[in-house]
Amino acid sequence: MDLWYILFNTLVYGGLAFVFATFYAYSKIQHLGIGAIMMFCGYIIYHMSVYGLTWQTFLLAVGIIVSYIAVTYLLIHYFPDEKTRDLLSIVFTLGISLLLDNVIAFIYWPSSIGIEGVEIWVVPLLLIFVLCNIVVLYLFGSSMFGKVMKGVHEQHHVIGSLWISVPRLQYRTFFFLFFVLALLAWLVLVETQMRATDSFFYLIKGIGIAILVWFWQKQWIFIWALAYVVLEYIMFVTRWLPIVYKETLILLLVLLVLLWKPQWLFSWNKRSV
Amino acid sequence: MWWTHLTYFILMRTTMNIQFLFHMISLWCIFYILTTWARIFLNLRWSIDFSYLGIVIFGAYAWALCNTQWGRGIFASVAFAFVLSLVFTFVVLYLSTKLEWLYFTIGTLTLYMLLYQLSYNAESLTGWAFGLTWMTRELWRWLTLASPLQFLLFALSCALLVVCCLMYFKKTYVYKVLQWWGERHMVIKSLWTSVSRYKLLMICITTFLAVLGGNLYSFFIQFIDPNSFWLPMLVLLLVLLFWWYKLSEFWTLCFCLLVVWLYEYLRFFKVVDASQIGYFREIVFAILILMSSFWIFKRQKQGVRWF
């Protein structure tokens, strides 16, 4: 069994699932643009590794960070009605994904890029995986921060009445999520190759795993990502089924969840057994 | 003023180029058919169904396969694609009975991605990422459209037929019931009227329009590849912009003309390098989608009902 493949994909898919689930948890925004943002960050990092910090790279980096926060701000503050925000976030972030994918292709062509000379092998990947689990388990399981954020999600008016600045907590979390996306992009660049046209497939994997984890159990996201990647490895990488169809697995799982237990999606109530 | 001179220059440039006009009007007809089915569905269903975007591209691939693999014309490919798409839409109908609102939208987005995946990976059928080409504009056996003028007349005929059928359909009792069902479906249900029957009729009509639009699209450009999956997404997202205003047929035609004009102008008059024109076009439309979707929903916030 190829441990490198399993650990690498677990970290990437689990990371995207974590970002997507956390975004939805604290803002009711279904950010379908996180795949494209990750790719855009990757291309900026690649450009910096090849050409250094030029003014174009600096402007692009500032631009993506500012627009990321601006989009979040617009969606949260201009659309307080959650039902409206639910649907607008799909349309709006799909537009963002379309824009960023084509900007990358316009500048760089849909060619593959990667950073040579840096490799992270199995043991460091394993340590990163363990660290990610500890962080999410602590952050969302037992820490005061996790409890407050859970309160922000479920009863943000109550949290606000405790003189805790909910927007400040939200935006700190969103900055952290952007940092996670940039880290994932760097990981993809050094371990394998990145291509802008793959952004939507990465996104679907992340959404699928977030759905499987029932969104509210973010502390188990990387464990479930590991389980999914192992299943994908057994079914497709070992050539039991054609590997080109491996993205189909997560899509079929999402459909099964929708048909069987749709309340898993975006639900804040624990599933009744 | 400078902007009047610029507008005049652009208009003169486009109207004096006959080939550009042919392409623009032909694509205008196809775009009108595509926006019409999206509008009908949004009006009657009150939710976003991404699976129909997949049916548009399936229709496009069906025409390419019918022509390159089996030597059939467009009429045969429309019939073939319609029958297969109905099977697919029955799956969507089952989803719609079980899921509402956002769950339905996510489910249809997943189906759309499944079709996108298949178009990329079913190499023997779809030509992988390179797509299918070398199609001839064959209508029926020996009847082929050889010139742009012939295709233009054919496209105009299709669009005119769709307009006439829709105008007649809007006056029928069935359409009124469908409209009530979209807005007051609980009332319809309380009258012991079977809603499923009307759902089926609506799905058949919109499926046919989606298949027709997809077939005409690949019939027109004589090429289809997975990148074309973005086109119906653009159509849907742009339709959302003008659907909210409940445009009449006339304004819908004007909107289609404007979008198609921009689409073809960027390609014909080489605003950027030819190899990058596709990406530049998508960037322009993505910016348009972002601005307009924000504004639509902002106006909805001010008390005008959208759902």
Coordinates of C-alpha atoms in Angstrom, one line a residue:
Chain A
M1 CA 0.0 0.0 0.0
D2 CA 1.4 3.4 -1.0
L3 CA 1.5 5.3 2.2
W4 CA 2.7 8.5 0.6
Y5 CA -0.3 8.6 -1.8
I6 CA -2.7 7.9 1.1
L7 CA -1.3 10.5 3.5
F8 CA -0.9 13.2 0.8
N9 CA -4.4 12.9 -0.5
T10 CA -5.8 12.6 3.0
L11 CA -4.2 15.9 4.0
V12 CA -5.3 17.7 0.8
Y13 CA -8.9 16.4 0.8
G14 CA -9.2 16.6 4.5
G15 CA -7.9 20.2 4.5
L16 CA -10.4 21.2 1.8
A17 CA -13.2 19.5 3.6
F18 CA -12.2 21.3 6.8
V19 CA -12.1 24.7 5.1
F20 CA -15.5 24.1 3.4
A21 CA -17.2 22.8 6.6
T22 CA -15.7 25.6 8.8
F23 CA -16.8 28.2 6.3
Y24 CA -20.3 27.0 6.3
A25 CA -20.3 26.4 10.1
Y26 CA -19.6 30.0 11.0
S27 CA -21.0 32.0 8.1
K28 CA -23.6 29.9 6.2
I29 CA -21.5 30.4 3.1
Q30 CA -21.0 27.4 0.8
H31 CA -17.8 28.5 -0.7
L32 CA -17.5 26.7 -4.0
G33 CA -14.5 28.8 -4.8
I34 CA -12.0 27.3 -2.3
G35 CA -10.6 25.0 -4.9
A36 CA -9.9 27.8 -7.3
I37 CA -8.5 30.0 -4.5
M38 CA -6.2 27.2 -3.5
M39 CA -5.0 26.9 -7.1
F40 CA -4.6 30.6 -7.4
C41 CA -2.4 30.7 -4.2
G42 CA -0.4 27.8 -5.7
Y43 CA 0.3 29.7 -8.9
I44 CA 1.4 32.8 -6.9
I45 CA 3.7 30.6 -4.7
Y46 CA 5.1 29.0 -7.8
H47 CA 5.7 32.4 -9.4
M48 CA 7.5 33.6 -6.3
S49 CA 9.6 30.5 -6.2
V50 CA 10.7 31.0 -9.8
Y51 CA 10.9 34.8 -10.1
G52 CA 11.1 35.9 -6.5
L53 CA 8.8 38.6 -5.0
T54 CA 8.1 40.8 -8.0
W55 CA 5.6 43.6 -7.8
Q56 CA 3.1 41.6 -10.0
T57 CA 3.3 38.7 -7.5
F58 CA 2.9 41.1 -4.6
L59 CA -0.2 42.7 -6.2
L60 CA -1.7 39.4 -7.0
A61 CA -1.2 38.1 -3.5
V62 CA -2.7 41.3 -1.9
G63 CA -5.5 41.2 -4.4
I64 CA -6.5 37.6 -3.7
I65 CA -6.4 38.2 0.1
V66 CA -8.4 41.4 -0.1
S67 CA -11.0 39.9 -2.5
Y68 CA -11.3 36.8 -0.3
I69 CA -12.2 38.9 2.7
A70 CA -14.3 41.3 0.7
V71 CA -16.4 38.5 -0.7
T72 CA -16.9 37.1 2.8
Y73 CA -17.8 40.5 4.2
L74 CA -20.3 41.1 1.4
L75 CA -22.0 37.8 1.8
I76 CA -22.3 38.0 5.6
H77 CA -23.2 41.6 6.1
Y78 CA -25.3 42.4 3.1
F79 CA -27.3 39.2 3.3
P80 CA -28.3 38.6 6.9
D81 CA -31.1 36.3 5.8
E82 CA -29.5 32.8 5.8
K83 CA -31.8 31.4 3.2
T84 CA -30.8 34.0 0.7
R85 CA -27.2 33.7 1.6
D86 CA -27.3 29.9 1.1
L87 CA -28.3 30.2 -2.5
L88 CA -26.4 33.4 -3.3
S89 CA -23.2 31.8 -2.0
I90 CA -23.5 29.0 -4.5
V91 CA -24.0 31.3 -7.5
F92 CA -21.5 33.9 -6.3
T93 CA -18.7 31.5 -5.4
L94 CA -19.2 29.5 -8.7
G95 CA -18.6 32.8 -10.4
I96 CA -15.4 33.3 -8.4
S97 CA -14.3 29.8 -9.3
L98 CA -14.9 30.5 -13.0
L99 CA -13.1 33.8 -12.8
L100 CA -10.0 32.5 -11.0
D101 CA -9.6 29.4 -13.1
N102 CA -9.7 31.4 -16.3
V103 CA -7.4 34.1 -14.9
I104 CA -4.8 31.4 -14.1
A105 CA -5.3 29.8 -17.6
F106 CA -5.1 33.2 -19.2
I107 CA -1.7 34.0 -17.6
Y108 CA -0.2 30.5 -17.3
W109 CA -2.1 28.3 -19.7
P110 CA -3.7 25.2 -18.3
S111 CA -0.3 23.6 -17.9
S112 CA 1.0 21.8 -14.9
I113 CA 3.4 23.4 -12.5
G114 CA 5.4 22.2 -9.5
I115 CA 8.3 23.1 -7.2
E116 CA 11.3 21.0 -7.6
G117 CA 13.9 20.2 -5.0
V118 CA 11.6 20.0 -2.0
E119 CA 10.1 16.7 -1.1
I120 CA 8.2 15.6 2.0
W121 CA 8.2 11.9 2.5
V122 CA 6.1 9.5 4.4
V123 CA 7.2 10.1 8.0
P124 CA 6.9 13.9 7.9
L125 CA 3.5 13.5 6.2
L126 CA 2.4 11.2 8.9
L127 CA 3.5 13.7 11.5
I128 CA 1.6 16.4 9.8
F129 CA -1.5 14.2 9.7
V130 CA -1.2 13.5 13.4
L131 CA -0.7 17.2 14.1
C132 CA -3.8 18.1 12.0
N133 CA -5.9 15.7 14.0
I134 CA -4.6 17.0 17.3
V135 CA -5.3 20.6 16.2
V136 CA -8.8 19.9 15.0
L137 CA -9.6 17.7 18.0
Y138 CA -8.4 20.3 20.4
L139 CA -9.8 23.3 18.6
F140 CA -13.2 22.0 17.9
G141 CA -13.5 19.3 20.6
S142 CA -12.4 20.5 24.0
S143 CA -11.0 24.0 23.8
M144 CA -12.8 27.1 24.9
F145 CA -12.3 28.5 21.4
G146 CA -14.1 25.5 20.0
K147 CA -17.0 25.9 22.4
V148 CA -17.3 29.6 21.7
M149 CA -17.2 28.9 17.9
K150 CA -19.9 26.3 18.3
G151 CA -21.9 28.9 20.1
V152 CA -21.2 31.4 17.3
H153 CA -22.7 28.9 14.9
E154 CA -25.7 27.8 16.9
Q155 CA -26.6 30.9 18.9
H156 CA -24.5 33.8 17.7
H157 CA -26.9 36.3 19.3
V158 CA -26.3 34.8 22.7
I159 CA -22.5 34.9 22.1
G160 CA -22.8 38.5 21.0
S161 CA -24.6 39.4 24.2
L162 CA -21.6 38.1 26.2
W163 CA -19.6 41.0 24.7
I164 CA -17.7 38.7 22.5
S165 CA -17.1 40.2 19.1
V166 CA -18.6 37.6 16.8
P167 CA -17.4 39.3 13.6
R168 CA -13.8 39.4 15.0
L169 CA -13.9 35.7 15.7
Q170 CA -15.3 35.0 12.3
Y171 CA -12.7 36.9 10.4
R172 CA -9.9 35.5 12.4
T173 CA -11.2 32.1 11.5
F174 CA -11.5 33.1 7.8
F175 CA -7.9 34.4 7.8
F176 CA -6.8 31.1 9.3
L177 CA -8.7 29.2 6.6
F178 CA -7.0 31.2 3.9
F179 CA -3.7 30.3 5.4
V180 CA -4.7 26.6 5.4
L181 CA -5.6 26.9 1.7
A182 CA -2.2 28.5 0.9
L183 CA -0.5 25.7 2.8
L184 CA -2.4 23.0 0.9
A185 CA -1.4 24.7 -2.3
W186 CA 2.2 24.6 -1.3
L187 CA 1.9 21.0 -0.4
V188 CA 0.4 20.1 -3.7
L189 CA 3.2 22.0 -5.5
V190 CA 6.1 20.3 -3.7
E191 CA 4.6 16.8 -3.6
T192 CA 3.1 16.6 -7.1
Q193 CA 2.0 19.0 -9.8
M194 CA -0.7 21.5 -9.9
R195 CA -3.0 22.3 -12.8
A196 CA -5.8 24.9 -12.7
T197 CA -8.3 22.7 -14.4
D198 CA -8.2 20.3 -11.4
S199 CA -9.6 22.9 -9.0
F200 CA -13.1 21.7 -9.3
F201 CA -12.2 18.1 -8.7
Y202 CA -10.4 19.0 -5.6
L203 CA -13.4 21.1 -4.5
I204 CA -15.8 18.2 -5.0
K205 CA -13.6 15.9 -3.0
G206 CA -13.5 18.4 -0.1
I207 CA -17.3 18.9 -0.2
G208 CA -17.9 15.2 -0.4
I209 CA -15.8 14.4 2.7
A210 CA -17.4 17.4 4.6
I211 CA -20.8 15.8 3.8
L212 CA -19.7 12.4 4.9
V213 CA -18.4 13.9 8.2
W214 CA -21.9 15.5 8.7
F215 CA -20.4 19.0 8.8
W216 CA -20.8 19.5 12.5
Q217 CA -18.2 16.8 13.5
K218 CA -15.2 18.7 12.1
Q219 CA -12.9 17.1 14.7
W220 CA -13.1 13.8 12.8
I221 CA -12.6 15.3 9.3
F222 CA -9.1 14.0 8.8
I223 CA -10.0 10.5 10.0
W224 CA -12.9 10.3 7.6
A225 CA -10.7 11.7 4.8
L226 CA -8.2 8.9 5.5
A227 CA -11.0 6.3 5.3
Y228 CA -12.2 7.8 2.0
V229 CA -8.7 7.9 0.5
V230 CA -8.0 4.3 1.6
L231 CA -11.3 3.2 -0.1
E232 CA -10.4 5.2 -3.2
Y233 CA -7.0 3.5 -3.2
I234 CA -8.4 0.0 -2.8
M235 CA -11.0 0.6 -5.5
F236 CA -9.1 2.5 -8.1
V237 CA -5.4 2.8 -7.5
T238 CA -4.9 -0.9 -7.2
R239 CA -6.6 -1.1 -10.6
W240 CA -9.7 -2.9 -9.5
L241 CA -11.6 -0.2 -11.3
P242 CA -10.2 2.2 -13.9
I243 CA -8.3 5.0 -12.1
V244 CA -9.6 7.7 -14.3
Y245 CA -13.0 7.3 -12.7
K246 CA -11.8 7.8 -9.1
E247 CA -13.5 11.2 -8.8
T248 CA -16.7 9.3 -9.5
L249 CA -16.6 7.7 -6.1
I250 CA -17.1 10.8 -4.1
L251 CA -19.9 12.0 -6.4
L252 CA -21.7 8.8 -6.0
L253 CA -21.3 8.9 -2.2
V254 CA -22.7 12.4 -2.1
L255 CA -25.7 11.2 -4.1
L256 CA -26.2 8.3 -1.8
V257 CA -26.1 10.6 1.2
L258 CA -28.6 12.9 -0.4
L259 CA -31.0 10.1 -1.2
W260 CA -30.7 8.3 2.1
K261 CA -30.0 11.0 4.8
P262 CA -30.2 14.5 3.3
Q263 CA -30.4 16.0 6.7
W264 CA -26.7 15.2 7.1
L265 CA -26.2 18.1 4.7
F266 CA -25.8 21.4 6.4
S267 CA -27.6 20.1 9.5
W268 CA -26.7 21.3 12.9
N269 CA -28.7 18.7 14.7
K270 CA -27.0 15.4 15.6
R271 CA -28.2 12.5 13.6
S272 CA -30.6 10.4 15.4
V273 CA -29.7 6.7 15.4
Chain B
M1 CA -17.6 62.5 -27.0
W2 CA -15.0 59.8 -27.1
W3 CA -17.4 57.0 -26.0
T4 CA -19.8 57.8 -28.9
H5 CA -17.0 57.6 -31.4
L6 CA -15.9 54.3 -29.8
T7 CA -19.4 52.9 -29.9
Y8 CA -19.8 54.0 -33.5
F9 CA -16.5 52.4 -34.5
I10 CA -17.4 49.1 -32.8
L11 CA -20.9 49.0 -34.4
M12 CA -19.6 49.8 -37.8
R13 CA -16.9 47.3 -37.5
T14 CA -19.3 44.5 -36.6
T15 CA -22.1 45.3 -39.1
M16 CA -19.7 45.6 -42.0
N17 CA -18.3 42.1 -41.3
I18 CA -20.8 39.7 -42.9
Q19 CA -19.2 36.5 -41.5
F20 CA -19.4 38.1 -38.0
L21 CA -23.0 38.8 -38.5
F22 CA -23.8 35.3 -39.7
H23 CA -22.0 33.8 -36.7
M24 CA -23.6 36.2 -34.3
I25 CA -27.2 35.7 -35.4
S26 CA -26.7 31.9 -35.5
L27 CA -25.4 31.9 -32.0
W28 CA -28.1 34.3 -31.0
C29 CA -30.7 31.8 -31.9
I30 CA -29.0 29.0 -30.1
F31 CA -28.5 31.2 -27.0
Y32 CA -32.1 32.2 -27.1
I33 CA -33.2 28.5 -27.0
L34 CA -30.8 27.8 -24.1
T35 CA -32.0 30.8 -22.1
T36 CA -35.6 30.0 -22.8
W37 CA -35.4 26.5 -21.2
A38 CA -33.5 27.9 -18.2
R39 CA -36.2 30.6 -17.8
I40 CA -39.0 28.2 -18.0
F41 CA -37.5 25.9 -15.5
L42 CA -36.7 28.7 -13.0
N43 CA -40.2 30.1 -13.4
L44 CA -41.8 26.8 -12.8
R45 CA -39.5 25.1 -10.4
W46 CA -38.2 28.0 -8.3
S47 CA -34.8 26.4 -7.8
I48 CA -31.6 25.9 -9.6
D49 CA -31.2 22.6 -11.4
F50 CA -27.6 22.1 -12.6
S51 CA -28.4 18.7 -14.2
Y52 CA -30.0 20.5 -17.1
L53 CA -26.7 22.0 -17.9
G54 CA -25.4 18.5 -18.2
I55 CA -28.2 17.6 -20.6
V56 CA -27.2 20.6 -22.8
I57 CA -23.7 19.2 -23.1
F58 CA -25.0 15.6 -23.5
G59 CA -27.0 16.9 -26.4
A60 CA -23.9 18.5 -27.9
Y61 CA -21.9 15.2 -27.5
A62 CA -24.8 13.2 -28.9
W63 CA -24.8 15.2 -32.1
A64 CA -21.0 14.8 -32.4
L65 CA -21.2 11.0 -31.8
C66 CA -24.1 10.5 -34.1
N67 CA -22.2 12.3 -36.9
T68 CA -18.7 11.0 -36.4
Q69 CA -19.4 7.5 -35.3
W70 CA -22.7 6.6 -37.0
G71 CA -23.0 9.1 -39.8
R72 CA -26.4 10.3 -38.7
G73 CA -27.9 13.8 -39.1
I74 CA -29.1 16.3 -36.5
F75 CA -32.7 15.1 -36.4
A76 CA -31.6 11.6 -35.5
S77 CA -29.2 12.9 -32.8
V78 CA -31.9 15.1 -31.3
A79 CA -34.3 12.2 -31.0
F80 CA -31.5 9.9 -29.7
A81 CA -30.4 12.5 -27.1
F82 CA -33.9 13.3 -26.1
V83 CA -34.8 9.7 -25.3
L84 CA -31.6 9.1 -23.3
S85 CA -31.9 12.4 -21.5
L86 CA -35.4 11.5 -20.4
V87 CA -34.0 8.6 -18.5
F88 CA -31.6 10.9 -16.9
T89 CA -34.3 13.4 -16.1
F90 CA -36.4 10.7 -14.4
V91 CA -33.5 10.3 -12.0
V92 CA -33.7 14.0 -11.4
L93 CA -37.5 13.8 -11.0
Y94 CA -36.9 11.2 -8.3
L95 CA -34.4 13.5 -6.6
S96 CA -36.9 16.4 -6.8
T97 CA -39.5 14.3 -5.0
K98 CA -37.2 13.5 -2.1
L99 CA -35.2 16.7 -1.9
E100 CA -36.2 20.4 -1.7
W101 CA -34.4 23.7 -2.0
L102 CA -30.7 23.5 -1.4
Y103 CA -30.4 19.7 -1.2
F104 CA -31.9 19.5 -4.7
T105 CA -29.5 22.0 -6.0
I106 CA -26.5 20.2 -4.5
G107 CA -27.8 16.9 -5.9
T108 CA -28.1 18.3 -9.4
L109 CA -24.7 19.9 -9.1
T110 CA -23.3 16.5 -8.3
L111 CA -25.0 14.9 -11.3
Y112 CA -23.6 17.7 -13.5
M113 CA -20.1 16.9 -12.2
L114 CA -20.6 13.2 -12.9
L115 CA -21.4 14.0 -16.5
Y116 CA -18.4 16.3 -16.7
Q117 CA -16.2 13.4 -15.3
L118 CA -17.6 11.0 -17.9
S119 CA -16.9 13.5 -20.7
Y120 CA -13.3 13.7 -19.6
N121 CA -12.7 10.0 -19.1
A122 CA -14.8 8.1 -21.5
E123 CA -11.9 8.4 -24.0
S124 CA -13.3 6.1 -26.7
L125 CA -16.5 8.0 -26.9
T126 CA -15.7 11.6 -26.1
G127 CA -12.1 11.9 -27.3
W128 CA -11.0 12.7 -23.7
A129 CA -9.8 16.3 -23.1
F130 CA -9.2 16.9 -26.8
G131 CA -12.9 16.5 -27.6
L132 CA -14.6 15.6 -30.9
T133 CA -14.2 17.4 -34.2
W134 CA -14.5 16.8 -37.9
M135 CA -18.3 16.9 -37.9
T136 CA -20.3 17.8 -41.0
R137 CA -23.5 19.8 -40.8
E138 CA -25.7 17.0 -41.9
L139 CA -29.5 17.4 -41.4
W140 CA -30.8 14.2 -42.8
R141 CA -28.8 11.7 -44.9
W142 CA -27.8 13.5 -48.0
L143 CA -29.1 16.9 -46.9
T144 CA -26.1 18.9 -45.6
L145 CA -25.8 22.6 -44.8
A146 CA -22.8 23.7 -46.8
S147 CA -22.7 27.5 -46.2
P148 CA -23.1 29.8 -43.2
L149 CA -26.2 31.3 -44.8
Q150 CA -27.9 27.9 -44.9
F151 CA -27.1 27.3 -41.2
L152 CA -28.3 30.8 -40.3
L153 CA -31.7 30.1 -42.0
F154 CA -31.9 26.7 -40.2
A155 CA -31.0 28.3 -36.8
L156 CA -33.6 31.1 -37.4
S157 CA -36.2 28.6 -38.2
C158 CA -35.5 26.6 -35.0
A159 CA -35.6 29.7 -32.9
L160 CA -38.8 31.0 -34.6
L161 CA -40.4 27.6 -34.0
V162 CA -39.5 27.7 -30.3
V163 CA -40.9 31.2 -30.0
C164 CA -44.2 30.3 -31.6
C165 CA -44.6 27.1 -29.6
L166 CA -43.9 28.9 -26.4
M167 CA -46.3 31.7 -27.1
Y168 CA -49.0 29.1 -27.8
F169 CA -48.1 27.1 -24.8
K170 CA -48.3 30.1 -22.5
K171 CA -51.9 30.6 -23.4
T172 CA -52.9 27.0 -22.5
Y173 CA -54.5 25.9 -19.4
V174 CA -51.6 23.5 -18.7
Y175 CA -49.1 26.4 -18.5
K176 CA -51.4 28.2 -16.0
V177 CA -51.6 25.2 -13.8
L178 CA -47.8 24.8 -14.0
Q179 CA -47.4 28.4 -13.0
W180 CA -49.7 28.0 -10.1
W181 CA -47.9 24.9 -9.2
G182 CA -44.6 26.8 -9.1
E183 CA -46.1 29.5 -6.9
R184 CA -48.8 27.7 -5.0
H185 CA -48.1 24.1 -5.2
M186 CA -49.8 23.3 -1.9
V187 CA -53.0 24.7 -3.3
I188 CA -52.7 22.5 -6.4
K189 CA -52.0 19.5 -4.2
S190 CA -55.1 20.4 -2.0
L191 CA -57.3 20.2 -5.1
W192 CA -56.4 16.5 -5.4
T193 CA -54.5 17.3 -8.6
S194 CA -51.6 15.0 -9.3
V195 CA -48.5 17.3 -9.3
S196 CA -46.2 14.5 -10.6
R197 CA -48.0 14.5 -14.0
Y198 CA -47.3 18.2 -14.5
K199 CA -43.8 17.8 -13.3
L200 CA -43.3 15.1 -16.0
L201 CA -44.7 17.4 -18.7
M202 CA -42.5 20.3 -17.6
I203 CA -39.4 18.1 -17.5
C204 CA -40.2 16.7 -21.0
I205 CA -40.5 20.2 -22.4
T206 CA -37.4 21.6 -20.8
T207 CA -35.4 18.4 -21.6
F208 CA -36.3 18.8 -25.3
L209 CA -35.2 22.4 -25.3
A210 CA -32.0 21.6 -23.5
V211 CA -31.2 18.8 -26.0
L212 CA -32.1 21.0 -29.0
G213 CA -29.9 23.8 -27.7
G214 CA -26.9 21.5 -27.1
N215 CA -27.3 19.8 -30.5
L216 CA -27.4 23.1 -32.3
Y217 CA -24.4 24.4 -30.4
S218 CA -22.1 21.6 -31.5
F219 CA -23.8 21.6 -34.9
F220 CA -22.8 25.2 -35.2
I221 CA -19.2 25.2 -33.9
Q222 CA -18.5 21.6 -35.2
F223 CA -16.4 20.9 -32.1
I224 CA -17.1 19.8 -28.6
D225 CA -14.9 19.2 -25.6
P226 CA -15.1 19.1 -21.8
N227 CA -14.4 22.9 -21.6
S228 CA -17.8 23.4 -23.2
F229 CA -19.3 22.4 -19.8
W230 CA -18.8 26.0 -18.8
L231 CA -21.1 27.4 -21.5
P232 CA -24.4 26.2 -20.1
M233 CA -23.3 27.2 -16.6
L234 CA -22.7 30.7 -18.0
V235 CA -26.1 30.6 -19.6
L236 CA -27.8 29.6 -16.3
L237 CA -25.9 32.2 -14.2
L238 CA -26.7 35.0 -16.7
V239 CA -30.3 33.9 -16.9
L240 CA -30.5 34.4 -13.2
L241 CA -29.7 38.0 -13.7
F242 CA -32.5 38.8 -16.0
W243 CA -35.0 36.2 -14.8
W244 CA -35.6 38.1 -11.7
Y245 CA -36.8 41.1 -13.7
K246 CA -39.4 38.7 -15.4
L247 CA -38.4 39.9 -18.8
S248 CA -40.7 39.6 -21.7
E249 CA -39.7 37.7 -24.8
F250 CA -38.6 40.9 -26.5
W251 CA -36.2 41.9 -23.8
T252 CA -34.9 38.3 -23.5
L253 CA -34.1 38.4 -27.2
C254 CA -32.3 41.7 -26.7
F255 CA -30.3 40.4 -23.7
C256 CA -29.3 37.3 -25.7
L257 CA -28.2 39.5 -28.6
L258 CA -26.0 41.6 -26.3
V259 CA -24.3 38.6 -24.7
V260 CA -23.8 36.9 -28.0
W261 CA -22.4 40.0 -29.6
L262 CA -19.9 40.4 -26.8
Y263 CA -19.1 36.7 -27.0
E264 CA -18.4 36.8 -30.8
Y265 CA -16.8 40.2 -30.9
L266 CA -14.1 39.1 -28.5
R267 CA -13.4 36.2 -30.8
F268 CA -13.7 37.8 -34.1
F269 CA -11.8 41.0 -33.6
K270 CA -9.0 39.5 -31.6
V271 CA -9.0 41.8 -28.6
V272 CA -6.4 39.4 -27.1
D273 CA -4.4 36.6 -28.7
A274 CA -6.4 33.9 -30.4
S275 CA -5.1 31.2 -28.1
Q276 CA -6.3 33.0 -25.0
I277 CA -9.6 34.4 -26.3
G278 CA -11.6 31.6 -24.7
Y279 CA -10.2 32.4 -21.2
F280 CA -10.6 36.1 -21.6
R281 CA -14.2 35.7 -22.6
E282 CA -14.9 33.5 -19.5
I283 CA -13.2 36.2 -17.3
V284 CA -15.5 38.9 -18.7
F285 CA -18.6 36.8 -18.2
A286 CA -17.5 35.7 -14.7
I287 CA -17.2 39.4 -13.7
L288 CA -20.6 40.1 -15.2
I289 CA -22.0 37.1 -13.2
L290 CA -20.5 38.3 -9.9
M291 CA -21.7 41.9 -10.3
S292 CA -25.2 40.9 -11.4
S293 CA -25.8 38.1 -8.9
F294 CA -24.8 40.4 -6.1
W295 CA -27.2 43.1 -7.3
I296 CA -30.1 40.7 -7.9
F297 CA -30.0 39.3 -4.4
K298 CA -29.4 42.8 -3.0
R299 CA -32.6 43.9 -4.5
Q300 CA -34.3 40.8 -3.2
K301 CA -33.2 41.9 0.2
Q302 CA -35.1 45.1 -0.3
G303 CA -38.4 43.3 -0.2
V304 CA -38.9 42.1 -3.7
R305 CA -39.6 38.4 -3.6
W306 CA -37.4 36.1 -5.6
F307 CA -38.3 32.8 -4.0

